PDB file of C-alpha atoms in Angstrom:
ATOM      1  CA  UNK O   1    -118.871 -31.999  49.915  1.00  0.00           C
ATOM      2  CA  UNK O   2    -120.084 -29.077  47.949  1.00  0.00           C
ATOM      3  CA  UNK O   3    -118.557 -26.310  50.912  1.00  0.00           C
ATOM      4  CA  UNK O   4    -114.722 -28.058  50.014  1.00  0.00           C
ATOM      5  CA  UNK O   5    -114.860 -28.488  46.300  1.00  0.00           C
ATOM      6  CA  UNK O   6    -112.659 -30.812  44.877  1.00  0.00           C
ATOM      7  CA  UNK O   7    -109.800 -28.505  43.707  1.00  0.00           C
ATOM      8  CA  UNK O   8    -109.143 -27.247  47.130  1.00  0.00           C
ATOM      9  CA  UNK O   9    -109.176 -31.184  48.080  1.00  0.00           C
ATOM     10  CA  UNK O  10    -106.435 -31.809  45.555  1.00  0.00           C
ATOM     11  CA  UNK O  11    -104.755 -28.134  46.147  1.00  0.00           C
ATOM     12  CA  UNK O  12    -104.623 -29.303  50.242  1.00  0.00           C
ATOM     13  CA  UNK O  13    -102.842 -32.938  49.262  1.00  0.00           C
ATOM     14  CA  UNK O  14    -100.778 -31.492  47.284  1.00  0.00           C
ATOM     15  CA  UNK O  15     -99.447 -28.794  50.113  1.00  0.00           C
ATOM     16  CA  UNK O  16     -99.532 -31.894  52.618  1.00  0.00           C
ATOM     17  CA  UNK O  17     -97.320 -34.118  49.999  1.00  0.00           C
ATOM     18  CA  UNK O  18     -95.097 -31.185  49.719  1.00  0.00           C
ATOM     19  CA  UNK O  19     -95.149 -30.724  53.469  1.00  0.00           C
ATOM     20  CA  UNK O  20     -93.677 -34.259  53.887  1.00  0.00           C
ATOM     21  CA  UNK O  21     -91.777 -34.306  51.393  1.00  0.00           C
ATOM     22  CA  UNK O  22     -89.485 -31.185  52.932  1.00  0.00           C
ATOM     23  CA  UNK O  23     -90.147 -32.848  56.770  1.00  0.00           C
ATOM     24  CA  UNK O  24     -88.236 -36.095  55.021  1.00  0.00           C
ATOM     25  CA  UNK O  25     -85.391 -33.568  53.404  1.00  0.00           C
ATOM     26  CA  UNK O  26     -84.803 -31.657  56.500  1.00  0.00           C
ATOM     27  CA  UNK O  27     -84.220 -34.895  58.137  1.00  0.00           C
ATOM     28  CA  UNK O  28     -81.860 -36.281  56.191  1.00  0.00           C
ATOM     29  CA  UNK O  29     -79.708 -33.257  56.201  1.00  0.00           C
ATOM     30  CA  UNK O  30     -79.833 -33.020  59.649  1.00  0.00           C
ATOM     31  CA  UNK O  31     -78.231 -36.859  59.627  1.00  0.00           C
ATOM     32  CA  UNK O  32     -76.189 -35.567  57.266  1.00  0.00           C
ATOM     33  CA  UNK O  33     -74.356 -32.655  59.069  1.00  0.00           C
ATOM     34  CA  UNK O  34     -74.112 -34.920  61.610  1.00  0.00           C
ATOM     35  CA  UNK O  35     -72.397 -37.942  59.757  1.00  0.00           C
ATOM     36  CA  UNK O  36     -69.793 -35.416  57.945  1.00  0.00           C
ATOM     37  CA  UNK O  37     -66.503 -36.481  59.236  1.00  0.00           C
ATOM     38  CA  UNK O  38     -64.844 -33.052  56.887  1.00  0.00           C
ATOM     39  CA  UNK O  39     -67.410 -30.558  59.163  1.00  0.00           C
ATOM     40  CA  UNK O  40     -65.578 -29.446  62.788  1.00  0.00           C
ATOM     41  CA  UNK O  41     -68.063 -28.498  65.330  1.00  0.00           C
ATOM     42  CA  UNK O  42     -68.418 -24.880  65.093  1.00  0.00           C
ATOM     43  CA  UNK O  43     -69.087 -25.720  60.999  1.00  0.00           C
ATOM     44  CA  UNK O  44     -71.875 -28.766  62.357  1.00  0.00           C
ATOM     45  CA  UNK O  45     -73.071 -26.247  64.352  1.00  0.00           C
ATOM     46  CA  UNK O  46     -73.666 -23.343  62.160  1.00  0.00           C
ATOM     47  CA  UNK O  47     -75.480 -25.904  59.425  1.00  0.00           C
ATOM     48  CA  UNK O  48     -77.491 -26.628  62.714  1.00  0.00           C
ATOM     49  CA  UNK O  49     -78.840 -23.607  63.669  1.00  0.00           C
ATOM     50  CA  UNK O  50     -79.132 -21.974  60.044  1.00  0.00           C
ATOM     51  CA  UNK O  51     -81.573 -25.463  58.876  1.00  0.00           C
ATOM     52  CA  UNK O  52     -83.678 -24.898  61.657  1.00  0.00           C
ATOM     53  CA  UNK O  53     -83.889 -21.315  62.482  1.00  0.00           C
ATOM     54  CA  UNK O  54     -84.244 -20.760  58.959  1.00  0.00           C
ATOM     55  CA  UNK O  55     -85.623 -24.110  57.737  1.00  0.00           C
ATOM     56  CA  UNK O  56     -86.644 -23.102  54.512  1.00  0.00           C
ATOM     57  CA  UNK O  57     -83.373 -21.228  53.268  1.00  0.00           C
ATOM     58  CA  UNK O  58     -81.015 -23.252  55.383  1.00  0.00           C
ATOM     59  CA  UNK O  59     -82.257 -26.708  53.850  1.00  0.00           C
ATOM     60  CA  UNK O  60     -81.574 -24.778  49.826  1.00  0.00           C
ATOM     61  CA  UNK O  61     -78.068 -23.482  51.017  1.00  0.00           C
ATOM     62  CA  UNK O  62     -77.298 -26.835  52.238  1.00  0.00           C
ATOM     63  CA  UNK O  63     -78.033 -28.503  48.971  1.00  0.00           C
ATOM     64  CA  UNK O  64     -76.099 -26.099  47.029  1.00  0.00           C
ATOM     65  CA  UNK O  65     -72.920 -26.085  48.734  1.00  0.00           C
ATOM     66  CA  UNK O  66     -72.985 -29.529  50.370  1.00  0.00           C
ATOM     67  CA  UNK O  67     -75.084 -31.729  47.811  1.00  0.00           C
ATOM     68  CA  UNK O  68     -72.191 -33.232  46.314  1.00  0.00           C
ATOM     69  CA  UNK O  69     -70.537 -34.577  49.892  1.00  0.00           C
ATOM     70  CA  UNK O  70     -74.324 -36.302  50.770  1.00  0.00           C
ATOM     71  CA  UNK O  71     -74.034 -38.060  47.574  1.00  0.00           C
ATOM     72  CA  UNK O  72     -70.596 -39.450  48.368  1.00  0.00           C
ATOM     73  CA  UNK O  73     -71.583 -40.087  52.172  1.00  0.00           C
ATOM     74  CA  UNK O  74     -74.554 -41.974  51.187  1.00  0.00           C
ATOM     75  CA  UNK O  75     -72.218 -43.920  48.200  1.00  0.00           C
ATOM     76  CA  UNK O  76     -69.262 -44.455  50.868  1.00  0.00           C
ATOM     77  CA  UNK O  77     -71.958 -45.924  53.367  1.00  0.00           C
ATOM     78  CA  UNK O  78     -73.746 -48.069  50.629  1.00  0.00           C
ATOM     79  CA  UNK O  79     -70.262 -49.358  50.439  1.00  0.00           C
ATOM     80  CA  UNK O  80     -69.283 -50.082  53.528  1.00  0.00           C
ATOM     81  CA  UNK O  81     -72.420 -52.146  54.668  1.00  0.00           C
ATOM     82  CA  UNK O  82     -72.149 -53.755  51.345  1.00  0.00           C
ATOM     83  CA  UNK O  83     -68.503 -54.696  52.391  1.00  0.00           C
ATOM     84  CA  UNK O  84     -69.188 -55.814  55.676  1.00  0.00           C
ATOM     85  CA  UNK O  85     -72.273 -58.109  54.682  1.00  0.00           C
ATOM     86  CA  UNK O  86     -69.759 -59.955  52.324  1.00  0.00           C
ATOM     87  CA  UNK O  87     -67.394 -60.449  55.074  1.00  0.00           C
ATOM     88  CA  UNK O  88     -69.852 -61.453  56.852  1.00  0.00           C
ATOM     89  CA  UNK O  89     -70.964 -64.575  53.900  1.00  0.00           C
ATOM     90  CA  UNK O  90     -66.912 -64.982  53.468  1.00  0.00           C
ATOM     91  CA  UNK O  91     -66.711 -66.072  57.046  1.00  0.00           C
ATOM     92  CA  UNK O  92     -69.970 -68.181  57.645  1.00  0.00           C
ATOM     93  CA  UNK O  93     -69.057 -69.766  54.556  1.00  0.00           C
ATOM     94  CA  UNK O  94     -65.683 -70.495  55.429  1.00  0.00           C
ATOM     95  CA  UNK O  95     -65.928 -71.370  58.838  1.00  0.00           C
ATOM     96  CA  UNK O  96     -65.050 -75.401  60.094  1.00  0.00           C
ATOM     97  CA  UNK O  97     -69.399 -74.909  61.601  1.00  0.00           C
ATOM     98  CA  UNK O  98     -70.677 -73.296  58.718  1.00  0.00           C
ATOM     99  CA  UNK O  99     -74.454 -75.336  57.728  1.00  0.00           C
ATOM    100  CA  UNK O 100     -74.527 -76.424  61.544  1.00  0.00           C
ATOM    101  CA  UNK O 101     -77.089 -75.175  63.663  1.00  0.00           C
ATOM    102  CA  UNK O 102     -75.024 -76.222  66.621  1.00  0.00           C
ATOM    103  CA  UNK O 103     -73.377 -78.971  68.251  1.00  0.00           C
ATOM    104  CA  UNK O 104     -74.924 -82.201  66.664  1.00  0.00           C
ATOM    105  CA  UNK O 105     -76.993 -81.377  64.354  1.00  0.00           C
ATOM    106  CA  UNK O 106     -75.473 -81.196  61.244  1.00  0.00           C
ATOM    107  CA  UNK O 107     -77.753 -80.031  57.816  1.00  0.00           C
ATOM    108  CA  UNK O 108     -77.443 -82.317  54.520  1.00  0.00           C
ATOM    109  CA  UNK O 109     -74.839 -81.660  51.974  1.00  0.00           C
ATOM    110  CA  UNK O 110     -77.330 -81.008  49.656  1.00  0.00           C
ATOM    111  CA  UNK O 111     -78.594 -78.178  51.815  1.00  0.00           C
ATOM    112  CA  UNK O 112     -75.723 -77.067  52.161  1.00  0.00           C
ATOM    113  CA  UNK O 113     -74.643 -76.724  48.477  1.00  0.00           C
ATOM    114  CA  UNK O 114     -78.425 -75.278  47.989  1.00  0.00           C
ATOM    115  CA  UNK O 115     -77.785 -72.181  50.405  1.00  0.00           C
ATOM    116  CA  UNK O 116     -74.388 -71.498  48.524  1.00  0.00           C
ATOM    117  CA  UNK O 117     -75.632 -71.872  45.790  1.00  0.00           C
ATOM    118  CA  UNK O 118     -78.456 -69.211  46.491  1.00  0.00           C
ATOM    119  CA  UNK O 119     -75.687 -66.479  48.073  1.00  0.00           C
ATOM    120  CA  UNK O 120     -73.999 -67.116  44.643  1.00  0.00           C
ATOM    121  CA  UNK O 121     -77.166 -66.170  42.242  1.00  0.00           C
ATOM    122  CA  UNK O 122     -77.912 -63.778  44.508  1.00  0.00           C
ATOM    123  CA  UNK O 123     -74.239 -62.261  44.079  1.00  0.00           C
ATOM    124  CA  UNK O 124     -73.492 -62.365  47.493  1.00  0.00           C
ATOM    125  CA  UNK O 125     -70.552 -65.025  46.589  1.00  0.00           C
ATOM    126  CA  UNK O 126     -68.120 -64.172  43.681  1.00  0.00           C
ATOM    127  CA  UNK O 127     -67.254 -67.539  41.995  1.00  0.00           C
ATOM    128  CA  UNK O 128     -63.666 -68.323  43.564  1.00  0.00           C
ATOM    129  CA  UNK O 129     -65.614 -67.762  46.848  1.00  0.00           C
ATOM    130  CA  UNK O 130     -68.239 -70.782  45.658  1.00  0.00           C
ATOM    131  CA  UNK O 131     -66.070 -73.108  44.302  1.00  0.00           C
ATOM    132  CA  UNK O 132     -63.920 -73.116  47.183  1.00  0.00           C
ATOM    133  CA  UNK O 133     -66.808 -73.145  49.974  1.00  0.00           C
ATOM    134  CA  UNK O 134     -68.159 -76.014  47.314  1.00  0.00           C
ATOM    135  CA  UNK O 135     -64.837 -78.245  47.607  1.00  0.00           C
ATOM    136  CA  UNK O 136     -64.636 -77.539  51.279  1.00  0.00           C
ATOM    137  CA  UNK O 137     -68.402 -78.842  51.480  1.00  0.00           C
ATOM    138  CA  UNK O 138     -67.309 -81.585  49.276  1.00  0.00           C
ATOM    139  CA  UNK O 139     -63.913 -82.716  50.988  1.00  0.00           C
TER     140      UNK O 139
END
């Protein structure tokens, strides 16, 4: 250990960390420029060829002039799954099988009422959305 003291040890995890770090970044603009419905093709691939034929410089440029629009993509696509998962409760809790695990065999009420209650504390169900899976349950 005394040929690689232990400032160059640090020194090389840092540049490794660092290393990653940009690896991760350059990915995620590359999904990016490819997920950007406002870029036309030539534009997708101009961002293309400057992030990797000049990886360093293209990845700054692109988070100067498109930072703002990965922000919103990654908002708008938070969004949408979060949209679709609640559609997704809306309908399993409203549908004439929902707490069935197929044809016969029916789960308690009490299991039932547990599960909704757990998509409700876990905000998954707003509270007009419970009460009226409840009272369907109930009925």
């Amino acid at each position: 250990m005394d040929d690689y003291p232990m400032l160059n040890l640090f020194w090389t995890m840092l540049v490794f960390f660092l290393w990653i770090m940009w690896l991760f970044l350059l990915f995620k603009i590359i999904t990016d420029i490819f997920r950007s419905h406002e870029l036309g093709g030539w534009a997708k691939a101009g961002w293309l060829i400057l992030v990797l034929i000049l990886p360093f410089l293209g990845v700054l440029l692109y988070l100067i002039f498109r930072g703002p629009a990965m922000a919103e993509h990654d908002i708008k696509d938070a969004q949408d799954r979060e949209r679709a998962f609640r559609s997704y409760v809306r309908d399993a809790a409203n549908s004439p099988d929902a707490g069935t695990g197929g044809p016969g065999t029916r789960s308690s009420h009490a299991d039932d009422l547990a599960k909704l209650s757990d998509l409700k504390d876990r905000g998954a169900l707003t509270d007009e959305e419970y009460q009226r899976a409840k009272a369907k349950l109930l009925a």
